[in-house]
Coordinates of C-alpha atoms and ligand atoms in Angstrom, one line a residue:
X186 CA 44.5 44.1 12.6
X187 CA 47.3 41.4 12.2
X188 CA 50.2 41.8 9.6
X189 CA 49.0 39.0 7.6
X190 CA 45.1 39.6 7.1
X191 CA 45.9 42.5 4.6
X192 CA 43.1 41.0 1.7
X193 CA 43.4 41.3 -2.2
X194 CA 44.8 44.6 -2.1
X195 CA 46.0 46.3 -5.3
X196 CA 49.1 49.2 -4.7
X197 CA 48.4 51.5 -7.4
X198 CA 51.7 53.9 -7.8
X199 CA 51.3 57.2 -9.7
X200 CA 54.6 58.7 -11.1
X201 CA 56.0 54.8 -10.6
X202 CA 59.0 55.9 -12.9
X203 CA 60.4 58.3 -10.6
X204 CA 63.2 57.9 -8.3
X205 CA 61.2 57.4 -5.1
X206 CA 59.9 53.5 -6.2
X207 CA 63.1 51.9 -7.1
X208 CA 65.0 53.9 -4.4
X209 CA 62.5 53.1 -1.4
X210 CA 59.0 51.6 -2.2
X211 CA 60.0 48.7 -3.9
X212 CA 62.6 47.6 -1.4
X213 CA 60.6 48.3 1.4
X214 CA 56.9 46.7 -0.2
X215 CA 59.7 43.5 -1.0
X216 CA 60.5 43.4 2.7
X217 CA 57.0 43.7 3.5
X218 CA 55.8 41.0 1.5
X219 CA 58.5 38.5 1.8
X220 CA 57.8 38.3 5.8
X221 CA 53.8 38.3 4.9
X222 CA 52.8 37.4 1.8
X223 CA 49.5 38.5 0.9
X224 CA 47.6 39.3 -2.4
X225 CA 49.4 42.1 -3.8
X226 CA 48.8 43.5 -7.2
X227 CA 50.9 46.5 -8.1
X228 CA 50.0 48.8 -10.3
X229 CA 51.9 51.4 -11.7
X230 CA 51.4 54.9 -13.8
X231 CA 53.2 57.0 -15.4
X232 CA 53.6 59.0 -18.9
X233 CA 56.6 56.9 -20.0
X234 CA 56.8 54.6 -22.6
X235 CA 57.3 51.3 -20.0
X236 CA 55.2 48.6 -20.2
X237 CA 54.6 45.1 -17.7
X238 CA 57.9 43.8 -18.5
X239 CA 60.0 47.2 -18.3
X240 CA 58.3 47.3 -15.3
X241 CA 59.3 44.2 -14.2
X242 CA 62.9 44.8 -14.9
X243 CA 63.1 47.8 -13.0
X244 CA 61.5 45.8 -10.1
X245 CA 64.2 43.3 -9.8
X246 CA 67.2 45.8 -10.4
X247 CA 65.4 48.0 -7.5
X248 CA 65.3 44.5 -5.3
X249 CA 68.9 43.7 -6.7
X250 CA 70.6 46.9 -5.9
X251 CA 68.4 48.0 -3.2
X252 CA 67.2 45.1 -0.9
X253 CA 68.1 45.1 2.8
X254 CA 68.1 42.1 3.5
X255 CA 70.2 39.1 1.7
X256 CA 70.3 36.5 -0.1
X257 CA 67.3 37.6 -1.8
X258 CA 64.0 35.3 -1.2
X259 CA 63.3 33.9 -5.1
X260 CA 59.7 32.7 -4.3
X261 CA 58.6 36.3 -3.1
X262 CA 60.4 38.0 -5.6
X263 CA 58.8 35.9 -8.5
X264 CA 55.5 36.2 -7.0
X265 CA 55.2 40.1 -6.8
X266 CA 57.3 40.0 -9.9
X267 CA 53.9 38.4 -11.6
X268 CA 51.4 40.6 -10.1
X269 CA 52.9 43.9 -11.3
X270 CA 50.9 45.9 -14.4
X271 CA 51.5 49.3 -15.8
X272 CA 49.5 51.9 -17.2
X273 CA 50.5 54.9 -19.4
X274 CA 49.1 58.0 -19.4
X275 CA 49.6 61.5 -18.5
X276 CA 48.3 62.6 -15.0
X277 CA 45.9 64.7 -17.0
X278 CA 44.4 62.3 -19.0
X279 CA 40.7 60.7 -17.9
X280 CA 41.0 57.7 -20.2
X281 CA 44.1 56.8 -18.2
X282 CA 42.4 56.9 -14.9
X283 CA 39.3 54.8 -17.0
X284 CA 42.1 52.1 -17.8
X285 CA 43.4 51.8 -14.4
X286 CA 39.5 51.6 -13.0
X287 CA 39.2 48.5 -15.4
X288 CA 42.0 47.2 -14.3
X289 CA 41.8 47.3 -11.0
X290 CA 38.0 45.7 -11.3
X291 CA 40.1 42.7 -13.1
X292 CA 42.2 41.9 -10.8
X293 CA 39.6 41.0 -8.3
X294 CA 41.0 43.3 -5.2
X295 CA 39.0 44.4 -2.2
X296 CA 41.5 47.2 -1.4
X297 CA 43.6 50.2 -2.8
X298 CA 45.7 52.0 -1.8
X299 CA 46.8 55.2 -3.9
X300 CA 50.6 56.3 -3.6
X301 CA 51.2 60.0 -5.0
X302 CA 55.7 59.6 -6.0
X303 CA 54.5 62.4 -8.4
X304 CA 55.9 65.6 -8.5
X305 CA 53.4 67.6 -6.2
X306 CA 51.5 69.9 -8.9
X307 CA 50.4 66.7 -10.3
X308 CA 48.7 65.8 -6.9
X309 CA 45.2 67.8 -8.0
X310 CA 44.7 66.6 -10.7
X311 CA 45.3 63.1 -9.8
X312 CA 42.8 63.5 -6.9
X313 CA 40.1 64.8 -9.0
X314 CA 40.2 62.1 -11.5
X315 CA 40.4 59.8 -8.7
X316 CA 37.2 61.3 -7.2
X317 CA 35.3 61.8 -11.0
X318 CA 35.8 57.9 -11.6
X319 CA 34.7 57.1 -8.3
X320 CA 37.4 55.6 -7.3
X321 CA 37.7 56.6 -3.9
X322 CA 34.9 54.8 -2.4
X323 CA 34.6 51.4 -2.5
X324 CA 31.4 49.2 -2.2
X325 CA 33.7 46.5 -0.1
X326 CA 37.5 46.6 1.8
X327 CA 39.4 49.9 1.8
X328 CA 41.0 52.6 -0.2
X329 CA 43.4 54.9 1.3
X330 CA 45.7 57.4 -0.2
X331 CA 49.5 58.0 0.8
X332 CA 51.0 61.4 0.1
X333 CA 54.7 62.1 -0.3
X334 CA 55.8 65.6 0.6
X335 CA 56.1 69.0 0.0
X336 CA 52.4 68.9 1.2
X337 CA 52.2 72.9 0.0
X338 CA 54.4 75.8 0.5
X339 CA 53.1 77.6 3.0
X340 CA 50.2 77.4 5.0
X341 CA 47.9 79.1 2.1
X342 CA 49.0 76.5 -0.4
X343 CA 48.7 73.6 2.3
X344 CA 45.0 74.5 3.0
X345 CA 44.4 74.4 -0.6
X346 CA 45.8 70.8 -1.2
X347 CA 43.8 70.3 1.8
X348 CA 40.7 71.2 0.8
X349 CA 40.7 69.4 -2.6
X350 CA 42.0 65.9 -0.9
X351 CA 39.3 66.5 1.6
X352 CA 36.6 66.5 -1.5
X353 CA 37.6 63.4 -2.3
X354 CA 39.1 61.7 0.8
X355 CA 38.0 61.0 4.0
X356 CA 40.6 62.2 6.6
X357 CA 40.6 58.5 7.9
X358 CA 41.6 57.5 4.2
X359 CA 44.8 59.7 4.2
X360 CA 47.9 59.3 5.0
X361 CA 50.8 62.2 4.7
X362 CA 53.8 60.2 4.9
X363 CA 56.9 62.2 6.6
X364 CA 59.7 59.4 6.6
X365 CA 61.6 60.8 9.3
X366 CA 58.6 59.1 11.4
X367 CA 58.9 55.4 9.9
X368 CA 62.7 56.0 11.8
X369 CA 62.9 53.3 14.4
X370 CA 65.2 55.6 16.3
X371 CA 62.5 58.7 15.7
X372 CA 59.7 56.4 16.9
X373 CA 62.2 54.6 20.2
X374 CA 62.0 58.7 21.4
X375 CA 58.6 57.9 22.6
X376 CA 59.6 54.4 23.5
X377 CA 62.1 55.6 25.8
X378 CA 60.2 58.5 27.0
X379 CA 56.8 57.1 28.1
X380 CA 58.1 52.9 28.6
X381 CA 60.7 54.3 31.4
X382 CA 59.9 56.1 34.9
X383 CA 62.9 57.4 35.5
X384 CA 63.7 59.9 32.5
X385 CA 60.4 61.5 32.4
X386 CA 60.3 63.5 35.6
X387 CA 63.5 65.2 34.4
X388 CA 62.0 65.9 31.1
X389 CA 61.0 69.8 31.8
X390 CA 61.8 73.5 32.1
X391 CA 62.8 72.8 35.8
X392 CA 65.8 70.0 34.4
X393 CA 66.6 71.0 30.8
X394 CA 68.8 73.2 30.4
X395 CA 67.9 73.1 26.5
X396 CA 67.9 71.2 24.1
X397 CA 69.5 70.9 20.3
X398 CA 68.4 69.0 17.5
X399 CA 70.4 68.6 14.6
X400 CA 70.0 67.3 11.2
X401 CA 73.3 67.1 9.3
X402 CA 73.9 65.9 5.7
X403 CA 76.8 65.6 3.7
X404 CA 75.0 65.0 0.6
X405 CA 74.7 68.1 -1.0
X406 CA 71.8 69.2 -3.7
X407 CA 72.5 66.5 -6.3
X408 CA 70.2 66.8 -9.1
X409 CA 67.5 68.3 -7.2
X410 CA 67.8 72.1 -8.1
X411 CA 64.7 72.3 -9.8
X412 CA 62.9 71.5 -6.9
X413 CA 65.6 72.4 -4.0
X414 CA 65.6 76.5 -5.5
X415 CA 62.3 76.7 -4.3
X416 CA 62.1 74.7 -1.0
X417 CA 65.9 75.4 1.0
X418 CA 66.6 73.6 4.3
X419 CA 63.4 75.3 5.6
X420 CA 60.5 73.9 3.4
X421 CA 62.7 70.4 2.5
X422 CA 63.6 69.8 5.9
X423 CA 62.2 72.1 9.0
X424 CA 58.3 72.2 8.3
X425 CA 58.2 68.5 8.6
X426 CA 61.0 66.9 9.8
X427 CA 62.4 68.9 12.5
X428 CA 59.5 70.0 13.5
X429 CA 58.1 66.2 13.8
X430 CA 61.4 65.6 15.9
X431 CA 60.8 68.4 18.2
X432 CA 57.1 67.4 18.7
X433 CA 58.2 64.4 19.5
X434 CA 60.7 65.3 22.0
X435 CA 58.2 68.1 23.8
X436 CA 54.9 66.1 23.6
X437 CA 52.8 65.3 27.0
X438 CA 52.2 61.4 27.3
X439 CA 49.1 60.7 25.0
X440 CA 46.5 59.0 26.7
X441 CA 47.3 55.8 24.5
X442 CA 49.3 54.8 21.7
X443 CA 47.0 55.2 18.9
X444 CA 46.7 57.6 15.9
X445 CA 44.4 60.1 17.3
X446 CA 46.0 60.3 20.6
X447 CA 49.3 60.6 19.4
X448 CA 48.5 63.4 17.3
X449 CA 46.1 65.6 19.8
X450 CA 49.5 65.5 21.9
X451 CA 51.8 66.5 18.7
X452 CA 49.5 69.2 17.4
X453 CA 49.6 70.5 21.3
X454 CA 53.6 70.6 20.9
X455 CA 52.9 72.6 17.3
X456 CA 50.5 74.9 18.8
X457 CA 52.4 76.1 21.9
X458 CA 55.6 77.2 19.6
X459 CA 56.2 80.7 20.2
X460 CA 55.0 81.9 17.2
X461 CA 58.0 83.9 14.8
X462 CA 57.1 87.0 13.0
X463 CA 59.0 89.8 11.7
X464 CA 62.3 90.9 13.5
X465 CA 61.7 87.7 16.1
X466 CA 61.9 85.4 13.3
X467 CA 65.1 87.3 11.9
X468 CA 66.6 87.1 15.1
X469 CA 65.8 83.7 15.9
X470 CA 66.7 82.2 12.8
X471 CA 70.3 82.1 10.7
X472 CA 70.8 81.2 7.2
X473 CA 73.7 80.5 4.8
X474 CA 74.5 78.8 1.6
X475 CA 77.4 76.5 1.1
X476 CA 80.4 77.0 -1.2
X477 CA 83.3 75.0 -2.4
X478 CA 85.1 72.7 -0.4
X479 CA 86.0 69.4 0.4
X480 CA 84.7 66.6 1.5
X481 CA 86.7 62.8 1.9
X482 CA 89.5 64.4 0.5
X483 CA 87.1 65.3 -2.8
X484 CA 86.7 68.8 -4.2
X485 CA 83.1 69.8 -4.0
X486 CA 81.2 72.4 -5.9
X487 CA 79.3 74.8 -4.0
X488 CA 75.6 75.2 -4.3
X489 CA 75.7 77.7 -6.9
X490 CA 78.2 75.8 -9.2
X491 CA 75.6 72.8 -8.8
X492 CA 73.5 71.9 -12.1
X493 CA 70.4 73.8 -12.2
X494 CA 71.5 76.2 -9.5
X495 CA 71.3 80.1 -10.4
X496 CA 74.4 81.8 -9.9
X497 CA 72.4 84.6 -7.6
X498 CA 70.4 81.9 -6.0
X499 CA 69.7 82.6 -2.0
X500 CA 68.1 79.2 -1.3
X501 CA 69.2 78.7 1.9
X502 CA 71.6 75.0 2.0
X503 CA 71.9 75.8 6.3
X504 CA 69.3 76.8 9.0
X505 CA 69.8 77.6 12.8
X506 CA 67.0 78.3 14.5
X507 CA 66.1 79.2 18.6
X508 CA 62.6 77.8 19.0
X509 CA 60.6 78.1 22.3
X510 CA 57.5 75.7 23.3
X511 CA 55.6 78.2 25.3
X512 CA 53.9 75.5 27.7
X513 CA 54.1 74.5 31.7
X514 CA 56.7 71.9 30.6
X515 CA 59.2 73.9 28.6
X516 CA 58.7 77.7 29.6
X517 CA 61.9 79.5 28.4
X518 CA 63.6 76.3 27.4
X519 CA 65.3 77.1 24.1
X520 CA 65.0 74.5 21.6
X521 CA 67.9 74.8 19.2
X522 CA 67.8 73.1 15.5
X523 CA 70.2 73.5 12.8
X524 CA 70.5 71.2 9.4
X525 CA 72.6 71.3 6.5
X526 CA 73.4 69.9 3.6
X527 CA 77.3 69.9 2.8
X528 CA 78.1 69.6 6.4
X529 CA 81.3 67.4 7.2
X530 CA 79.3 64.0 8.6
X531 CA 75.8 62.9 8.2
X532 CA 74.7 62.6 11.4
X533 CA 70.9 63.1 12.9
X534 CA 70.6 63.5 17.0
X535 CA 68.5 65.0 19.3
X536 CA 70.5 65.9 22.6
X537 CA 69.1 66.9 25.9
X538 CA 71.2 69.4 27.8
X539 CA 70.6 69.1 31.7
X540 CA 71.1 71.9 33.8
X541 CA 74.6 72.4 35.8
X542 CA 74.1 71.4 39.8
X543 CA 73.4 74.4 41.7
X544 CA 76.3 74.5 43.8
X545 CA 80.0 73.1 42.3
X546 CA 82.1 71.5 44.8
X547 CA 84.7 69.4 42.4
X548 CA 86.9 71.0 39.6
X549 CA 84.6 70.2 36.3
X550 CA 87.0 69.7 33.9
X551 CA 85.2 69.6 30.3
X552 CA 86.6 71.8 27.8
X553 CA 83.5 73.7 27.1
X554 CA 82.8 74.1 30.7
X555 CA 79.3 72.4 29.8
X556 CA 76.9 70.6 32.6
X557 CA 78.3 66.9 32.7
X558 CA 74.5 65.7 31.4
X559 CA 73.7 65.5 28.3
X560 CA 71.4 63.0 27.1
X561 CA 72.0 62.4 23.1
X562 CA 69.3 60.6 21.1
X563 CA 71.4 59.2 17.9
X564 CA 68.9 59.3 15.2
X565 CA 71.2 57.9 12.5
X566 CA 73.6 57.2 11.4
X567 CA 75.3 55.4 14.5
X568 CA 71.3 54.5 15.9
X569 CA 71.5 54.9 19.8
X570 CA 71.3 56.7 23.0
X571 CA 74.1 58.2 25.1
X572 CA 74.2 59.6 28.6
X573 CA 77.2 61.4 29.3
X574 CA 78.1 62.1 33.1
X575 CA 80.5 63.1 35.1
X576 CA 83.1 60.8 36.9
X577 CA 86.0 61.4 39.6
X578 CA 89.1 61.2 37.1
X579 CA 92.0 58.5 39.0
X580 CA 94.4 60.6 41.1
X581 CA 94.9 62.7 44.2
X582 CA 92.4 65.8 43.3
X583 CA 88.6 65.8 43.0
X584 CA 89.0 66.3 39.0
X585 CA 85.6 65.1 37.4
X586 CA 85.7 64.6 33.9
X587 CA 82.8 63.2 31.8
X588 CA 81.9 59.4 30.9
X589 CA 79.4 57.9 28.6
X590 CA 77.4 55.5 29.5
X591 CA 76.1 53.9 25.9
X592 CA 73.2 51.9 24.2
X593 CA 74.0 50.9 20.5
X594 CA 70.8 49.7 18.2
X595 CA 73.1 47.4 16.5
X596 CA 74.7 45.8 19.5
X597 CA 72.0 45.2 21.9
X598 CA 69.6 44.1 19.1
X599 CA 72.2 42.2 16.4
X600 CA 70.0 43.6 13.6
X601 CA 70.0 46.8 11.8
X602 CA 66.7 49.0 11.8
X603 CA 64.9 48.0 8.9
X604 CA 64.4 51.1 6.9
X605 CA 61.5 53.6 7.8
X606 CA 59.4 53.1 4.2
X607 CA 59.3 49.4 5.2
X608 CA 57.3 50.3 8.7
X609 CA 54.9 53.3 6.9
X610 CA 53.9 51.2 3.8
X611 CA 53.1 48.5 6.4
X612 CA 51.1 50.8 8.0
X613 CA 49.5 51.9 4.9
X614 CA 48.3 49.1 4.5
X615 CA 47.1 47.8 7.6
X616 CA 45.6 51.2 8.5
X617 CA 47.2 52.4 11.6
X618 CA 47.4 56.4 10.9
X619 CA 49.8 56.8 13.9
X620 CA 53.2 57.6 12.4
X621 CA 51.6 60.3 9.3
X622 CA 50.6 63.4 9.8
X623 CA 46.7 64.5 10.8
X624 CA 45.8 67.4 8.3
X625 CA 44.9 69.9 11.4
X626 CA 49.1 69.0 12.2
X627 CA 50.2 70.1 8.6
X628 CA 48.2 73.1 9.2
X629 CA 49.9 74.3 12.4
X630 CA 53.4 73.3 11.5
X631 CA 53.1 75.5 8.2
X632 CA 51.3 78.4 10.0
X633 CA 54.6 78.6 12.0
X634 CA 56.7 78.1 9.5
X635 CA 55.0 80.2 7.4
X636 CA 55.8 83.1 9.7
X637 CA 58.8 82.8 9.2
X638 CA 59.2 82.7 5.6
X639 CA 57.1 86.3 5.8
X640 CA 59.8 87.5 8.1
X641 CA 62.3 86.8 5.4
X642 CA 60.6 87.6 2.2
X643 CA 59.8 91.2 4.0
X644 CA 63.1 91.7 4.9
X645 CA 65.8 89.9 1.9
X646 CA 68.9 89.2 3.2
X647 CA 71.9 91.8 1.5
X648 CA 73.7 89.0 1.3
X649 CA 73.5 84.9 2.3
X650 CA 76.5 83.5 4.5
X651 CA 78.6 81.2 2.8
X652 CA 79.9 78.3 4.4
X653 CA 83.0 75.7 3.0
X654 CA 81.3 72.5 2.1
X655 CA 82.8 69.8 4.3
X656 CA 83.1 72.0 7.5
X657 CA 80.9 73.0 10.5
X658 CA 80.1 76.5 9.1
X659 CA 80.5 79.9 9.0
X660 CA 81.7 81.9 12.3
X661 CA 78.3 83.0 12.4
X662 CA 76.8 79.9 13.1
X663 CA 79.0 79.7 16.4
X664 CA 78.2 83.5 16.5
X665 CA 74.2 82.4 16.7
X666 CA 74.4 80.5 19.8
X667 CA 77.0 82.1 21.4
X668 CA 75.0 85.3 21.9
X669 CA 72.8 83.1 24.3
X670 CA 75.8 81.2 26.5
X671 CA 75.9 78.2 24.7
X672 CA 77.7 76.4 21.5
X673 CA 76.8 73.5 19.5
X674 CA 77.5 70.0 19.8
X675 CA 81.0 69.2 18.6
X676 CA 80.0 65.8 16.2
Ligands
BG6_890 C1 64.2 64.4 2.4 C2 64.8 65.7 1.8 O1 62.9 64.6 2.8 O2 65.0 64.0 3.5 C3 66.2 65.5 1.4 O3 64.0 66.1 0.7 C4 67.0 64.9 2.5 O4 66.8 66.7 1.0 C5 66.4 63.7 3.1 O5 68.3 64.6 2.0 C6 67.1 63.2 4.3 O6 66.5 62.0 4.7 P1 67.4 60.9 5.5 O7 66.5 59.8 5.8 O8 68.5 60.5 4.5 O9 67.9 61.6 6.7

């Protein structure tokens, strides 16, 4: 379906007076519209006391402050400016949901499309009421359903969710949203891996010599305790986004580029992971917490000095792990991912490791005595891909030293990837499921992860590593991937 046959459609935001809607939706459903206008009523709902034109303000400081693109376009902003509404009323509350139904029948749409910004024990309930009012089905166009994460805890709680969107939902009319995939440089993996001959018969056990994915923050927990105590790197960041980066990086060719296919390939990736129980996962995981430090030349606190932080907390802030994809392709290639918060850049790459030549005839002079190539796909921030090899260095002696050879988003494309909310509410709304997850994918990725959590909740940790904020970690860390013959990445 084309961008700009999306009918009367009305975007119905629960929880519209969190964070999440000024921060990304409204931006990104701005950017959307502004290139393809089309019938758009918003509609949000909440418990606080806003109304239409509080709403309205908060629409045009989001698009004022927020906005990716300047000067802003007045015509488009005045337009969804007039076609927003609000509706106030607990999550809990059926006449709430009976005020939204009329509304929605007044404004004449074909299509919805639900958006859950709520916290996540409000998603049941919302659902239900959704399903009593019969809301869910309509008698013409489409109504979908977009759901932020955590999806669940742990595979238990996952299913649960499952099971109650699935009373009310087709699995066609979901979409599980994990932003890392609305990441141009997260969906140009694929891009470069399947559009390209010449990368992909090197892509395997026989070239790799492994691979390492990181996911670096310098952000720390900000006012997120509430939530962050209960989730750590491993819930907030590995179940979904590393593991969507990894799948993505391991996957077979699908046998198109459509949702389905996609996926079958993804949930392959998912299901071959060796799976980690008990003293495996110990060993093959590291944890630690960060403290004080600095970061730009500003004193930080560490994570238990952060608001809402308890002062025994063990909520992991850092994870390495050693993951293996137990398949033809990768057999016994180690997949290495770490991700912090409080780390001294923020910086997202995935970086192929090629294996040395099997005989050395020149001095390699590298300082970590690594193979010379290493394939780095930049994520973020500096959005690119970098292929480092070795060169003969000027002079007498066969000294090889490595060289980069460089693509940069920015300079071959003059434009900066527009942000990844813009390209999944687009999709939303058009209906292509390809960049969310499939509910059998949530499934796998927290039966793995799940494992792990057992491991650790069997076995507590005496005591959590602590790391300086601002630095590349504890000696451990190094310690972790050392044991195997390797190190990390300098960044
Ligand atoms: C979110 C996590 O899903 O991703 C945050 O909850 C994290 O803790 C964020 O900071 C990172 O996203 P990005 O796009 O800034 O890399």
């Amino acid at each position: 379906m084309g961008k700009n046959t999306i009918g009367p459609t009305a975007l119905v935001i629960f929880g519209v007076t969190g964070d999440l809607t000024v921060r990304k939706l409204f931006p990104a459903l701005y950017e959307i519209f502004r290139l393809n206008p089309f019938p758009l009523q918003v509609i949000g709902f909440a418990r606080r006391d806003w109304d239409e034109d509080f709403l309205r303000k908060v629409f045009y400081q989001s698009i004022e402050d927020h906005a990716r693109t300047k000067p802003l376009d007045q015509m488009a902003l005045e337009s969804m400016g007039e076609n927003l509404h609000y509706v106030r009323s607990s999550f809990s509350d059926i006449d709430g949901y009976h005020k939204l139904k009329e509304l929605i029948a007044s404004l004449k749409v074909k299509n919805c499309l639900f958006y859950l910004a709520t916290p996540p024990d409000a998603y049941p309930t919302i659902i239900e009421h959704v399903g009593q009012l019969e809301l869910a089905h309509p008698t013409e166009g489409w109504t979908r359903i977009v759901i932020e994460k955590p999806y669940g805890r742990d595979l238990a709680s996952a299913l649960e969710l499952d099971r109650k969107v699935h009373q009310v939902f087709e699995e066609s009319q979901v979409f599980r949203i994990d932003h890392y995939l609305g990441k141009e440089t997260v969906q140009n993996i694929l891009v470069f891996r399947f559009a390209n001959g010449i990368f992909e018969p090197l892509w395997n056990r026989r070239y790799v010599d492994h691979v390492q994915i990181t996911v670096a923050e310098e952000m720390g927990v900000e006012n997120r305790a509430g939530y962050y105590e209960q989730a750590g790197v491993i819930r907030d960041m590995f179940q979904n986004h590393i593991l969507q980066l990894l799948t993505l990086t391991a996957m077979e060719a699908p046998v198109a580029f459509n949702a389905d296919a996609v996926r079958d390939e993804k949930l392959k990736v998912l299901r071959s992971l060796r799976p980690l129980h008990g003293q495996q996962a110990l060993a093959s995981t590291y944890r630690a917490q960060y403290g004080p430090g600095k970061l730009d030349g500003v004193r930080v606190p560490g994570y238990k000095d952060e608001p809402g932080v308890s002062p025994d907390s063990t909520t992991e802030t850092y994870l390495a792990a050693r993951l293996f994809v137990d398949n033809w392709r990768w057999a016994n290639v180690p997949f290495y991912i770490r991700s912090g918060k409080r780390l001294p850049r923020q910086i997202t790459e995935v970086a192929i490791q090629f294996k040395q030549v099997p005989l050395s005839l020149f001095g390699w002079r590298n300082l970590a005595g690594d193979a010379p190539n290493m394939l780095v796909l930049n994520i973020q921030p500096d959005e690119g891909i970098t292929l480092t090899f070795g060169a003969k260095a000027p002079g007498p002696e066969s000294i090889i030293k490595p060289v980069k050879m460089d693509f940069d988003y920015m300079e071959a494309f003059g434009v900066e990837p527009p942000e990844a909310y813009e390209r999944l509410l687009l999709d939303c709304l058009i209906g292509d499921a390809t960049l969310f997850n499939r509910s059998d994918e949530v499934a796998e990725a927290w039966e793995f992860t799940t494992g792990i959590l057992q491991a650790w909740a069997d076995e507590p940790l005496q005591n959590l590593p602590e790391y300086e904020a601002g630095t590349w970690g504890s000696a451990g860390m190094e310690e972790f991937l050392q044991r195997d013959g390797c190190r990390w990445r300098r960044l």
